[in-house]
Structure formats: C-alpha cells, structure tokens
Amino acid sequence: MAAPPASAGPALAIAVTEAGGLGLIGGRFSVDILRTQLQEASQTLKSSTNSLVADAALLPIGVGFLTFVLKLDDVLPLIEEFRPCVVWLFVARTLEGYVEWAEGVRRVSPGTKVWVQTGSVSAALHIAKTAKPDALCIQGADAGGHGFEKGAGIISLLPETADAFRNEGLSHIPLLAAGGIMDGRGVAAALALGAEGVVMGTRFLGSREVEIHPAYQAAVLEAQDGGQVTVRSHLFDELSGPNMWPEMYDGRSLAIQSHKDRVDGMELEEIQRLHNEAVKERDEGFKTGLHGRAAIWAGTGVGLVSGVEGAREIVERVRGESREALGRVAGL
Ligand SMILES: Cc1cc2nc3c(=O)[nH]c(=O)nc-3n(C[C@H](O)[C@H](O)[C@H](O)COP(=O)(O)O)c2cc1C
C-alpha cells in the first residue's frame, strides 16, 4: 500500500512506512525542496523506534518524480546521496523517457527499485519491455490528480493488463492498482483483479499528515458522490497560465466554480484572471460547495473520505478491512 500525492511530504510518507506500507514523497517541482524534504525524512527515519525502519540499508520511503518536470541530471545526485528504496516515475513526455530514468537510477543506486505508473495496457507493455521496471502501477480513470486523458477503470484495465503480461512473458513484473481504492473492500477487489498491491492517494487527503490547505481538506471531507462532484479536464492545468503537461494527460479535480464557468461558456482568460485573484486570498482559492477557483485534486472515491485520521490509523484500518473482506468473499 502506498501514498503518493504531491501533497505527500515527509510526514505522510514516514507515517505510511511506519505503519508497514510504503510511503512516498510526491512529485516535487524543485530539486531544492526535494533535498530539504529528503534530509528531513532521513533524519526522522534514523531515529525511528521501529528497528526495521531505523536500520534499513536504503531510505525506507519512495520518492516520486514527474519526469517531464525535473532534469534527470539534477535528480541523480539526490538519489545517489539518499538512496530511497523506491523511485516512482510518472508523466514522461514520451514512453521512451522512462528508459533513461530507470537506467540512471539503477546506475547511481543499484538497490533502489524503479516503479512506473501508467494508464493503458499498451503503455504498460511498452514500458515493461523497454524500461524494465521493478513494478508497474496501473492507474485507472477514477484516480485523483493527473492521469491519462483516455482511460478505463481498474476493474477492466488491471485484468486486461495482467493477461497481456502473461501472454508476453512479463508476469515477473508485479502490477499495483491505483484509482478509486479507498478502503479494504477496494484492496480486496484489486487483489482479486490480479494486483499485488495497491496505491492510494485520495484517501490520504483525509489524513492529519497531508500537506494541503485546511480549506482544501474541508472541501474533500464535504464532497459526496465522487462521480458527480469530480471531473477530468485539461482546464485545471490552464488555470494559472499555459498548460505545461503533456497532451495525453489531464487531471481529476472537484468540479469547482472555474470548471462550471468554462462549461457555461466563460472565456479562459477571464477564468484565469478570477483564479489568479482568488489564490491570493487566505483560503488560496479553495472553497467548499464547489465554489472554489483553484483545483482540488481528488478521485471519484472522495465521498468515502469522511473524517481526518492519522495516516497510521488509515493504513491499519484498511489492512484489517481488506483481510475481513477477503475472508467474507472466500466464505461465500
Ligand atoms: C492530490 C493528489 C496528488 C497527486 N500527485 C501525484 C504526484 O505527484 N505524482 C504521481 O505520480 N501521482 C500523483 N497522484 C496520483 C496518484 O499517484 C494515484 O494514481 C492516485 O491517487 C490513485 O487514485 P486515488 O486518488 O483514487 O487513490 C496524485 C493524486 C492526488 C489525489
């Protein structure tokens, strides 16, 4: 079980790892910020009372990279220095981009595992054959945050990918499932589909350790019926200016006022002006009631986030629930 949102800093990553999952620091836009966060994580983990964590040969958290954002040459010294147990790669401009990253990471830190997240059967096959990742996370369309613009839910995407991997002799690469997994029932379902683990993002927006504005968290807690109150769109990447993301990616956010205005025909320039004004306010443009102007990245499972708990409690609860769900189904 892993927690990778960009809003995942050291505190969330450490709490998930200490609870027996794998915590990840989410994709940063600055190498300097990442360095500070890795230093913080490394110091905290060394003084952990859990000896498995404190004495680990590699840093027992993962680090996520949006590979179109940072330059590999700037990142490699950090990986060499901190040696995270997992480097998580997402959003390469082209699928070939993962090859260079995977080779670079393995060269400077041979023990580090390379995990790649992607969103289609064909992309998964291509990445498996070229970058040869240690694991692939198959991200379904329900996921919060960025993902393939064209997508399917993991209920069909995961088993089709697993079948394709078996047919092509790639079954040695473990598949993880992401997108809409919120509790133990979701974990049990993902395991039944053929996943060997799950990645959860939206659920941790309801954690104490997540790095989000309180108004963002309030909107997440209030949201119900995720298929109705979230939407995938390129608009969310255009709110503050030109869209920097590769074209095949969009993102799922709460269907905020900016989105409603666009659907109602407001010009993009006016939406951007209102957005850029709103983010200067105390609530940084995040509001409940879908009235906000800033994106609130969240998946269709958002209605299942109903309170704020420690990340450790979330991991332990989900683990217990999944055992229970699997037992219940086995007994049918
Ligand atoms: C707020 C938020 C931020 C995210 N940031 C990242 C990121 O920086 N890098 C990344 O690879 N995935 C990111 N994701 C997507 C996750 O990797 C994952 O696919 C997704 O959260 C799984 O679906 P779920 O949100 O329904 O649990 C983010 C998701 C959310 C909700």
mmCIF file of C-alpha atoms and ligand atoms in Angstrom:
data_model
loop_
_atom_site.group_PDB
_atom_site.id
_atom_site.type_symbol
_atom_site.label_atom_id
_atom_site.label_comp_id
_atom_site.label_asym_id
_atom_site.label_seq_id
_atom_site.Cartn_x
_atom_site.Cartn_y
_atom_site.Cartn_z
ATOM 1 C CA MET A 1 0.000 0.000 0.000
ATOM 2 C CA ALA A 2 1.487 3.332 -0.964
ATOM 3 C CA ALA A 3 0.562 7.005 -0.724
ATOM 4 C CA PRO A 4 1.999 9.207 -3.415
ATOM 5 C CA PRO A 5 0.147 12.522 -3.782
ATOM 6 C CA ALA A 6 2.185 15.670 -4.485
ATOM 7 C CA SER A 7 0.686 16.742 -1.196
ATOM 8 C CA ALA A 8 2.598 13.827 0.314
ATOM 9 C CA GLY A 9 5.613 15.236 2.113
ATOM 10 C CA PRO A 10 7.972 13.531 4.583
ATOM 11 C CA ALA A 11 5.466 13.353 7.471
ATOM 12 C CA LEU A 12 2.882 11.426 5.429
ATOM 13 C CA ALA A 13 5.481 9.209 3.751
ATOM 14 C CA ILE A 14 7.055 8.308 7.101
ATOM 15 C CA ALA A 15 3.715 7.593 8.797
ATOM 16 C CA VAL A 16 2.677 5.218 5.999
ATOM 17 C CA THR A 17 6.031 3.414 6.077
ATOM 18 C CA GLU A 18 5.990 3.130 9.876
ATOM 19 C CA ALA A 19 2.557 1.512 9.611
ATOM 20 C CA GLY A 20 4.013 -1.166 7.313
ATOM 21 C CA GLY A 21 3.049 0.363 3.960
ATOM 22 C CA LEU A 22 5.389 2.182 1.629
ATOM 23 C CA GLY A 23 5.146 5.944 1.952
ATOM 24 C CA LEU A 24 6.194 8.112 -0.953
ATOM 25 C CA ILE A 25 7.114 11.756 -1.235
ATOM 26 C CA GLY A 26 5.064 13.078 -4.165
ATOM 27 C CA GLY A 27 6.406 14.682 -7.335
ATOM 28 C CA ARG A 28 8.134 17.979 -6.489
ATOM 29 C CA PHE A 29 8.689 20.868 -8.857
ATOM 30 C CA SER A 30 12.010 21.895 -7.285
ATOM 31 C CA VAL A 31 15.135 19.851 -6.572
ATOM 32 C CA ASP A 32 15.974 22.137 -3.629
ATOM 33 C CA ILE A 33 12.638 21.473 -1.922
ATOM 34 C CA LEU A 34 13.054 17.759 -2.529
ATOM 35 C CA ARG A 35 16.557 17.845 -0.986
ATOM 36 C CA THR A 36 15.208 19.553 2.162
ATOM 37 C CA GLN A 37 12.388 17.011 2.406
ATOM 38 C CA LEU A 38 14.730 14.060 1.926
ATOM 39 C CA GLN A 39 17.061 15.402 4.620
ATOM 40 C CA GLU A 40 14.125 15.752 6.991
ATOM 41 C CA ALA A 41 12.824 12.260 6.186
ATOM 42 C CA SER A 42 16.243 10.678 6.506
ATOM 43 C CA GLN A 43 16.886 12.221 9.942
ATOM 44 C CA THR A 44 13.450 11.287 11.267
ATOM 45 C CA LEU A 45 13.631 7.724 9.963
ATOM 46 C CA LYS A 46 17.068 7.124 11.517
ATOM 47 C CA SER A 47 15.652 7.871 14.955
ATOM 48 C CA SER A 48 12.564 5.662 14.462
ATOM 49 C CA THR A 49 11.759 3.300 17.323
ATOM 50 C CA ASN A 50 10.919 0.677 14.695
ATOM 51 C CA SER A 51 14.303 -1.005 14.121
ATOM 52 C CA LEU A 52 13.253 -2.316 10.690
ATOM 53 C CA VAL A 53 12.836 1.309 9.652
ATOM 54 C CA ALA A 54 15.762 2.837 11.562
ATOM 55 C CA ASP A 55 18.315 0.252 10.394
ATOM 56 C CA ALA A 56 17.151 -0.115 6.789
ATOM 57 C CA ALA A 57 20.038 -0.142 4.291
ATOM 58 C CA LEU A 58 18.065 2.065 1.909
ATOM 59 C CA LEU A 59 15.867 5.008 2.885
ATOM 60 C CA PRO A 60 12.581 3.163 3.599
ATOM 61 C CA ILE A 61 10.340 5.549 1.692
ATOM 62 C CA GLY A 62 9.865 6.129 -2.012
ATOM 63 C CA VAL A 63 10.351 9.331 -3.973
ATOM 64 C CA GLY A 64 8.018 10.271 -6.804
ATOM 65 C CA PHE A 65 9.155 12.124 -9.922
ATOM 66 C CA LEU A 66 7.111 13.738 -12.643
ATOM 67 C CA THR A 67 9.781 13.123 -15.225
ATOM 68 C CA PHE A 68 8.752 15.961 -17.524
ATOM 69 C CA VAL A 69 9.340 18.456 -14.702
ATOM 70 C CA LEU A 70 12.818 17.823 -13.278
ATOM 71 C CA LYS A 71 16.029 17.111 -15.175
ATOM 72 C CA LEU A 72 17.473 13.655 -14.627
ATOM 73 C CA ASP A 73 20.991 15.068 -14.198
ATOM 74 C CA ASP A 74 19.764 17.288 -11.340
ATOM 75 C CA VAL A 75 17.973 14.418 -9.654
ATOM 76 C CA LEU A 76 20.619 11.675 -9.806
ATOM 77 C CA PRO A 77 22.939 13.206 -7.152
ATOM 78 C CA LEU A 78 19.996 13.235 -4.734
ATOM 79 C CA ILE A 79 19.181 9.597 -5.419
ATOM 80 C CA GLU A 80 22.831 8.652 -5.014
ATOM 81 C CA GLU A 81 23.028 10.512 -1.706
ATOM 82 C CA PHE A 82 19.732 9.424 -0.106
ATOM 83 C CA ARG A 83 19.232 6.006 -1.775
ATOM 84 C CA PRO A 84 15.429 5.715 -1.435
ATOM 85 C CA CYS A 85 14.113 2.152 -1.599
ATOM 86 C CA VAL A 86 11.780 3.107 -4.472
ATOM 87 C CA VAL A 87 11.895 5.719 -7.203
ATOM 88 C CA TRP A 88 8.433 6.254 -8.643
ATOM 89 C CA LEU A 89 8.218 7.631 -12.182
ATOM 90 C CA PHE A 90 5.209 9.224 -13.848
ATOM 91 C CA VAL A 91 4.394 11.515 -16.788
ATOM 92 C CA ALA A 92 7.310 11.102 -19.157
ATOM 93 C CA ARG A 93 6.867 13.209 -22.313
ATOM 94 C CA THR A 94 7.186 10.006 -24.317
ATOM 95 C CA LEU A 95 7.204 6.415 -23.064
ATOM 96 C CA GLU A 96 10.890 6.141 -24.093
ATOM 97 C CA GLY A 97 11.671 8.739 -21.433
ATOM 98 C CA TYR A 98 11.382 6.119 -18.687
ATOM 99 C CA VAL A 99 14.310 4.107 -20.091
ATOM 100 C CA GLU A 100 16.855 6.834 -19.399
ATOM 101 C CA TRP A 101 15.459 7.465 -15.923
ATOM 102 C CA ALA A 102 15.386 3.779 -14.986
ATOM 103 C CA GLU A 103 18.978 3.282 -16.180
ATOM 104 C CA GLY A 104 20.160 6.427 -14.410
ATOM 105 C CA VAL A 105 18.557 5.486 -11.098
ATOM 106 C CA ARG A 106 19.963 1.953 -11.215
ATOM 107 C CA ARG A 107 23.433 3.244 -12.060
ATOM 108 C CA VAL A 108 23.683 5.583 -9.062
ATOM 109 C CA SER A 109 21.724 3.463 -6.565
ATOM 110 C CA PRO A 110 21.635 -0.210 -7.611
ATOM 111 C CA GLY A 111 19.434 -1.283 -4.684
ATOM 112 C CA THR A 112 16.690 1.233 -5.474
ATOM 113 C CA LYS A 113 13.614 -0.255 -7.149
ATOM 114 C CA VAL A 114 12.112 1.575 -10.110
ATOM 115 C CA TRP A 115 8.327 1.748 -10.190
ATOM 116 C CA VAL A 116 6.447 3.385 -13.054
ATOM 117 C CA GLN A 117 2.812 4.467 -13.072
ATOM 118 C CA THR A 118 0.861 4.374 -16.323
ATOM 119 C CA GLY A 119 -2.703 4.197 -17.576
ATOM 120 C CA SER A 120 -3.210 1.791 -20.503
ATOM 121 C CA VAL A 121 -2.461 -1.797 -21.483
ATOM 122 C CA SER A 122 -0.303 -0.734 -24.438
ATOM 123 C CA ALA A 123 1.704 1.797 -22.414
ATOM 124 C CA ALA A 124 2.231 -0.772 -19.644
ATOM 125 C CA LEU A 125 3.507 -3.360 -22.157
ATOM 126 C CA HIS A 126 5.809 -0.841 -23.817
ATOM 127 C CA ILE A 127 7.286 0.374 -20.529
ATOM 128 C CA ALA A 128 7.683 -3.202 -19.255
ATOM 129 C CA LYS A 129 9.688 -4.172 -22.353
ATOM 130 C CA THR A 130 11.827 -1.051 -22.583
ATOM 131 C CA ALA A 131 12.416 0.447 -19.108
ATOM 132 C CA LYS A 132 12.049 -2.947 -17.374
ATOM 133 C CA PRO A 133 10.608 -1.510 -14.139
ATOM 134 C CA ASP A 134 10.616 -3.499 -10.902
ATOM 135 C CA ALA A 135 6.857 -2.853 -10.611
ATOM 136 C CA LEU A 136 4.196 -1.099 -12.652
ATOM 137 C CA CYS A 137 1.316 0.810 -11.151
ATOM 138 C CA ILE A 138 -1.759 0.571 -13.366
ATOM 139 C CA GLN A 139 -3.728 3.754 -12.842
ATOM 140 C CA GLY A 140 -7.443 3.704 -13.605
ATOM 141 C CA ALA A 141 -9.566 6.662 -14.671
ATOM 142 C CA ASP A 142 -11.096 7.087 -11.202
ATOM 143 C CA ALA A 143 -7.769 8.294 -9.801
ATOM 144 C CA GLY A 144 -7.438 11.741 -8.312
ATOM 145 C CA GLY A 145 -4.855 14.092 -9.798
ATOM 146 C CA HIS A 146 -3.212 13.534 -13.149
ATOM 147 C CA GLY A 147 -3.577 10.557 -15.422
ATOM 148 C CA PHE A 148 -4.239 9.506 -18.990
ATOM 149 C CA GLU A 149 -6.966 11.611 -20.582
ATOM 150 C CA LYS A 150 -8.350 8.440 -22.178
ATOM 151 C CA GLY A 151 -8.747 5.761 -19.570
ATOM 152 C CA ALA A 152 -10.629 2.840 -18.074
ATOM 153 C CA GLY A 153 -11.427 1.877 -14.512
ATOM 154 C CA ILE A 154 -9.087 -0.671 -12.941
ATOM 155 C CA ILE A 155 -11.897 -3.234 -12.863
ATOM 156 C CA SER A 156 -11.205 -3.932 -16.557
ATOM 157 C CA LEU A 157 -7.793 -2.277 -17.007
ATOM 158 C CA LEU A 158 -5.970 -4.350 -14.411
ATOM 159 C CA PRO A 159 -7.061 -7.847 -15.550
ATOM 160 C CA GLU A 160 -6.556 -6.979 -19.223
ATOM 161 C CA THR A 161 -3.050 -5.772 -18.406
ATOM 162 C CA ALA A 162 -2.359 -8.878 -16.308
ATOM 163 C CA ASP A 163 -3.497 -11.145 -19.193
ATOM 164 C CA ALA A 164 -1.375 -9.226 -21.690
ATOM 165 C CA PHE A 165 1.652 -9.512 -19.390
ATOM 166 C CA ARG A 166 1.116 -13.260 -19.045
ATOM 167 C CA ASN A 167 0.827 -13.685 -22.820
ATOM 168 C CA GLU A 168 4.048 -11.753 -23.379
ATOM 169 C CA GLY A 169 6.037 -13.492 -20.631
ATOM 170 C CA LEU A 170 6.134 -10.390 -18.429
ATOM 171 C CA SER A 171 4.349 -11.802 -15.374
ATOM 172 C CA HIS A 172 7.513 -11.405 -13.288
ATOM 173 C CA ILE A 173 6.752 -7.655 -13.130
ATOM 174 C CA PRO A 174 4.300 -7.075 -10.254
ATOM 175 C CA LEU A 175 1.277 -4.919 -11.025
ATOM 176 C CA LEU A 176 -0.113 -2.456 -8.487
ATOM 177 C CA ALA A 177 -3.591 -0.969 -8.837
ATOM 178 C CA ALA A 178 -4.494 2.707 -8.397
ATOM 179 C CA GLY A 179 -7.674 4.681 -8.846
ATOM 180 C CA GLY A 180 -10.694 4.678 -6.572
ATOM 181 C CA ILE A 181 -9.294 2.353 -3.891
ATOM 182 C CA MET A 182 -10.442 3.892 -0.640
ATOM 183 C CA ASP A 183 -10.813 1.093 1.882
ATOM 184 C CA GLY A 184 -10.336 -2.617 2.495
ATOM 185 C CA ARG A 185 -13.125 -3.536 0.085
ATOM 186 C CA GLY A 186 -11.235 -1.773 -2.696
ATOM 187 C CA VAL A 187 -7.996 -3.501 -1.728
ATOM 188 C CA ALA A 188 -9.712 -6.911 -1.743
ATOM 189 C CA ALA A 189 -11.185 -6.167 -5.177
ATOM 190 C CA ALA A 190 -7.810 -5.050 -6.570
ATOM 191 C CA LEU A 191 -6.139 -8.224 -5.292
ATOM 192 C CA ALA A 192 -8.908 -10.298 -6.872
ATOM 193 C CA LEU A 193 -8.280 -8.497 -10.174
ATOM 194 C CA GLY A 194 -4.650 -9.622 -10.134
ATOM 195 C CA ALA A 195 -2.871 -6.735 -8.438
ATOM 196 C CA GLU A 196 -0.075 -7.486 -5.995
ATOM 197 C CA GLY A 197 -0.532 -4.227 -4.139
ATOM 198 C CA VAL A 198 -2.484 -1.005 -4.229
ATOM 199 C CA VAL A 199 -1.692 2.697 -4.378
ATOM 200 C CA MET A 200 -3.964 5.100 -2.557
ATOM 201 C CA GLY A 201 -3.936 8.846 -2.953
ATOM 202 C CA THR A 202 -7.320 10.435 -2.329
ATOM 203 C CA ARG A 203 -7.847 8.532 0.917
ATOM 204 C CA PHE A 204 -4.793 10.248 2.422
ATOM 205 C CA LEU A 205 -6.279 13.679 1.721
ATOM 206 C CA GLY A 206 -8.197 12.833 4.894
ATOM 207 C CA SER A 207 -5.006 12.270 6.909
ATOM 208 C CA ARG A 208 -3.507 14.544 9.528
ATOM 209 C CA GLU A 209 -0.078 14.455 7.858
ATOM 210 C CA VAL A 210 -1.089 15.514 4.344
ATOM 211 C CA GLU A 211 0.292 18.872 3.175
ATOM 212 C CA ILE A 212 -2.848 20.635 1.973
ATOM 213 C CA HIS A 213 -4.600 23.860 2.908
ATOM 214 C CA PRO A 214 -7.355 23.369 5.540
ATOM 215 C CA ALA A 215 -9.909 24.759 3.051
ATOM 216 C CA TYR A 216 -8.825 22.087 0.521
ATOM 217 C CA GLN A 217 -9.285 19.396 3.154
ATOM 218 C CA ALA A 218 -12.688 20.786 4.165
ATOM 219 C CA ALA A 219 -13.864 20.579 0.543
ATOM 220 C CA VAL A 220 -12.670 16.971 0.302
ATOM 221 C CA LEU A 221 -14.429 15.999 3.525
ATOM 222 C CA GLU A 222 -17.663 17.604 2.368
ATOM 223 C CA ALA A 223 -17.687 16.056 -1.123
ATOM 224 C CA GLN A 224 -20.095 13.181 -1.725
ATOM 225 C CA ASP A 225 -20.902 11.101 -4.795
ATOM 226 C CA GLY A 226 -17.496 11.389 -6.455
ATOM 227 C CA GLY A 227 -18.656 10.559 -9.968
ATOM 228 C CA GLN A 228 -20.826 13.666 -9.849
ATOM 229 C CA VAL A 229 -18.634 16.121 -7.977
ATOM 230 C CA THR A 230 -15.276 15.339 -9.610
ATOM 231 C CA VAL A 231 -14.371 15.660 -13.268
ATOM 232 C CA ARG A 232 -11.356 15.072 -15.523
ATOM 233 C CA SER A 233 -10.299 18.109 -17.512
ATOM 234 C CA HIS A 234 -7.336 19.912 -19.058
ATOM 235 C CA LEU A 235 -8.797 23.142 -17.687
ATOM 236 C CA PHE A 236 -7.294 22.545 -14.235
ATOM 237 C CA ASP A 237 -3.809 22.762 -15.784
ATOM 238 C CA GLU A 238 -4.668 26.015 -17.555
ATOM 239 C CA LEU A 239 -5.958 27.932 -14.543
ATOM 240 C CA SER A 240 -2.758 29.814 -13.778
ATOM 241 C CA GLY A 241 -1.404 30.056 -17.339
ATOM 242 C CA PRO A 242 -0.380 27.854 -20.266
ATOM 243 C CA ASN A 243 -0.735 24.113 -19.745
ATOM 244 C CA MET A 244 2.745 22.593 -19.245
ATOM 245 C CA TRP A 245 1.552 18.981 -19.026
ATOM 246 C CA PRO A 246 1.997 16.549 -21.940
ATOM 247 C CA GLU A 247 -1.172 16.497 -24.035
ATOM 248 C CA MET A 248 -2.240 12.933 -23.264
ATOM 249 C CA TYR A 249 -2.598 13.769 -19.541
ATOM 250 C CA ASP A 250 -5.431 15.592 -17.850
ATOM 251 C CA GLY A 251 -6.384 15.655 -14.177
ATOM 252 C CA ARG A 252 -9.327 14.825 -11.934
ATOM 253 C CA SER A 253 -10.389 17.560 -9.507
ATOM 254 C CA LEU A 254 -13.541 18.543 -7.725
ATOM 255 C CA ALA A 255 -15.801 20.231 -10.304
ATOM 256 C CA ILE A 256 -15.100 23.708 -8.936
ATOM 257 C CA GLN A 257 -16.567 27.060 -9.980
ATOM 258 C CA SER A 258 -13.818 27.594 -12.578
ATOM 259 C CA HIS A 259 -14.942 24.418 -14.333
ATOM 260 C CA LYS A 260 -18.616 25.334 -14.141
ATOM 261 C CA ASP A 261 -17.843 28.738 -15.643
ATOM 262 C CA ARG A 262 -15.926 27.163 -18.515
ATOM 263 C CA VAL A 263 -18.810 24.773 -19.258
ATOM 264 C CA ASP A 264 -21.143 27.782 -19.203
ATOM 265 C CA GLY A 265 -19.007 29.465 -21.848
ATOM 266 C CA MET A 266 -16.801 31.895 -19.911
ATOM 267 C CA GLU A 267 -13.576 32.820 -21.755
ATOM 268 C CA LEU A 268 -10.430 31.109 -20.469
ATOM 269 C CA GLU A 269 -8.697 34.462 -19.911
ATOM 270 C CA GLU A 270 -11.467 35.557 -17.536
ATOM 271 C CA ILE A 271 -11.358 32.237 -15.681
ATOM 272 C CA GLN A 272 -7.592 32.618 -15.287
ATOM 273 C CA ARG A 273 -7.975 36.210 -14.054
ATOM 274 C CA LEU A 274 -10.525 35.155 -11.427
ATOM 275 C CA HIS A 275 -8.334 32.209 -10.434
ATOM 276 C CA ASN A 276 -5.192 34.282 -10.071
ATOM 277 C CA GLU A 277 -7.071 36.777 -7.902
ATOM 278 C CA ALA A 278 -8.621 34.029 -5.747
ATOM 279 C CA VAL A 279 -5.328 32.282 -4.973
ATOM 280 C CA LYS A 280 -4.123 35.470 -3.259
ATOM 281 C CA GLU A 281 -6.906 35.135 -0.658
ATOM 282 C CA ARG A 282 -6.437 33.448 2.709
ATOM 283 C CA ASP A 283 -8.161 30.292 1.515
ATOM 284 C CA GLU A 284 -5.930 30.285 -1.616
ATOM 285 C CA GLY A 285 -8.992 29.814 -3.839
ATOM 286 C CA PHE A 286 -10.145 26.589 -2.128
ATOM 287 C CA LYS A 287 -13.780 26.594 -1.039
ATOM 288 C CA THR A 288 -16.442 24.114 -0.049
ATOM 289 C CA GLY A 289 -19.679 23.795 -2.023
ATOM 290 C CA LEU A 290 -17.694 23.514 -5.311
ATOM 291 C CA HIS A 291 -17.363 27.310 -5.191
ATOM 292 C CA GLY A 292 -13.563 27.382 -5.328
ATOM 293 C CA ARG A 293 -11.414 28.685 -8.167
ATOM 294 C CA ALA A 294 -8.284 26.571 -7.505
ATOM 295 C CA ALA A 295 -8.122 22.870 -8.436
ATOM 296 C CA ILE A 296 -8.851 20.387 -5.663
ATOM 297 C CA TRP A 297 -7.300 17.200 -6.998
ATOM 298 C CA ALA A 298 -9.347 14.229 -5.788
ATOM 299 C CA GLY A 299 -10.584 10.931 -7.189
ATOM 300 C CA THR A 300 -14.078 9.517 -7.622
ATOM 301 C CA GLY A 301 -13.682 7.845 -4.241
ATOM 302 C CA VAL A 302 -13.751 11.207 -2.488
ATOM 303 C CA GLY A 303 -17.193 10.507 -0.979
ATOM 304 C CA LEU A 304 -15.578 7.752 1.084
ATOM 305 C CA VAL A 305 -13.292 10.214 2.874
ATOM 306 C CA SER A 306 -15.427 11.217 5.789
ATOM 307 C CA GLY A 307 -13.050 12.343 8.509
ATOM 308 C CA VAL A 308 -9.463 13.142 9.381
ATOM 309 C CA GLU A 309 -7.302 10.416 10.922
ATOM 310 C CA GLY A 310 -3.609 9.735 11.303
ATOM 311 C CA ALA A 311 -2.081 8.005 8.272
ATOM 312 C CA ARG A 312 -1.076 5.098 10.516
ATOM 313 C CA GLU A 313 -4.713 4.538 11.513
ATOM 314 C CA ILE A 314 -5.758 4.677 7.866
ATOM 315 C CA VAL A 315 -3.189 2.070 6.811
ATOM 316 C CA GLU A 316 -4.001 -0.219 9.740
ATOM 317 C CA ARG A 317 -7.740 0.119 9.267
ATOM 318 C CA VAL A 318 -7.567 -0.555 5.522
ATOM 319 C CA ARG A 319 -5.336 -3.572 6.094
ATOM 320 C CA GLY A 320 -7.759 -5.017 8.660
ATOM 321 C CA GLU A 321 -10.775 -4.313 6.465
ATOM 322 C CA SER A 322 -9.184 -5.987 3.453
ATOM 323 C CA ARG A 323 -8.500 -9.182 5.423
ATOM 324 C CA GLU A 324 -12.101 -9.137 6.571
ATOM 325 C CA ALA A 325 -13.424 -8.514 3.042
ATOM 326 C CA LEU A 326 -11.302 -11.295 1.557
ATOM 327 C CA GLY A 327 -12.439 -13.687 4.305
ATOM 328 C CA ARG A 328 -16.079 -12.775 3.737
ATOM 329 C CA VAL A 329 -15.816 -13.358 -0.001
ATOM 330 C CA ALA A 330 -13.900 -16.628 0.448
ATOM 331 C CA GLY A 331 -16.711 -17.858 2.683
ATOM 332 C CA LEU A 332 -19.470 -17.274 0.124
HETATM 333 C C1 LIG B 1 -3.787 15.271 -4.538
HETATM 334 C C2 LIG B 1 -3.129 14.259 -5.427
HETATM 335 C C3 LIG B 1 -1.825 14.480 -5.853
HETATM 336 C C4 LIG B 1 -1.180 13.553 -6.664
HETATM 337 N N1 LIG B 1 0.108 13.770 -7.027
HETATM 338 C C5 LIG B 1 0.780 12.832 -7.704
HETATM 339 C C6 LIG B 1 2.166 13.001 -7.988
HETATM 340 O O1 LIG B 1 2.789 13.993 -7.628
HETATM 341 N N2 LIG B 1 2.789 12.035 -8.684
HETATM 342 C C7 LIG B 1 2.143 10.917 -9.099
HETATM 343 O O2 LIG B 1 2.764 10.054 -9.707
HETATM 344 N N3 LIG B 1 0.822 10.733 -8.860
HETATM 345 C C8 LIG B 1 0.135 11.652 -8.160
HETATM 346 N N4 LIG B 1 -1.195 11.458 -7.876
HETATM 347 C C9 LIG B 1 -1.896 10.265 -8.409
HETATM 348 C C10 LIG B 1 -1.567 9.021 -7.588
HETATM 349 O O3 LIG B 1 -0.302 8.541 -7.997
HETATM 350 C C11 LIG B 1 -2.575 7.873 -7.773
HETATM 351 O O4 LIG B 1 -2.602 7.439 -9.091
HETATM 352 C C12 LIG B 1 -3.978 8.200 -7.361
HETATM 353 O O5 LIG B 1 -4.029 8.997 -6.213
HETATM 354 C C13 LIG B 1 -4.751 6.921 -7.119
HETATM 355 O O6 LIG B 1 -6.123 7.125 -7.148
HETATM 356 P P1 LIG B 1 -6.969 7.624 -5.898
HETATM 357 O O7 LIG B 1 -6.674 9.084 -5.799
HETATM 358 O O8 LIG B 1 -8.363 7.336 -6.281
HETATM 359 O O9 LIG B 1 -6.496 6.877 -4.693
HETATM 360 C C14 LIG B 1 -1.862 12.377 -7.072
HETATM 361 C C15 LIG B 1 -3.170 12.170 -6.624
HETATM 362 C C16 LIG B 1 -3.810 13.086 -5.802
HETATM 363 C C17 LIG B 1 -5.207 12.799 -5.346
#
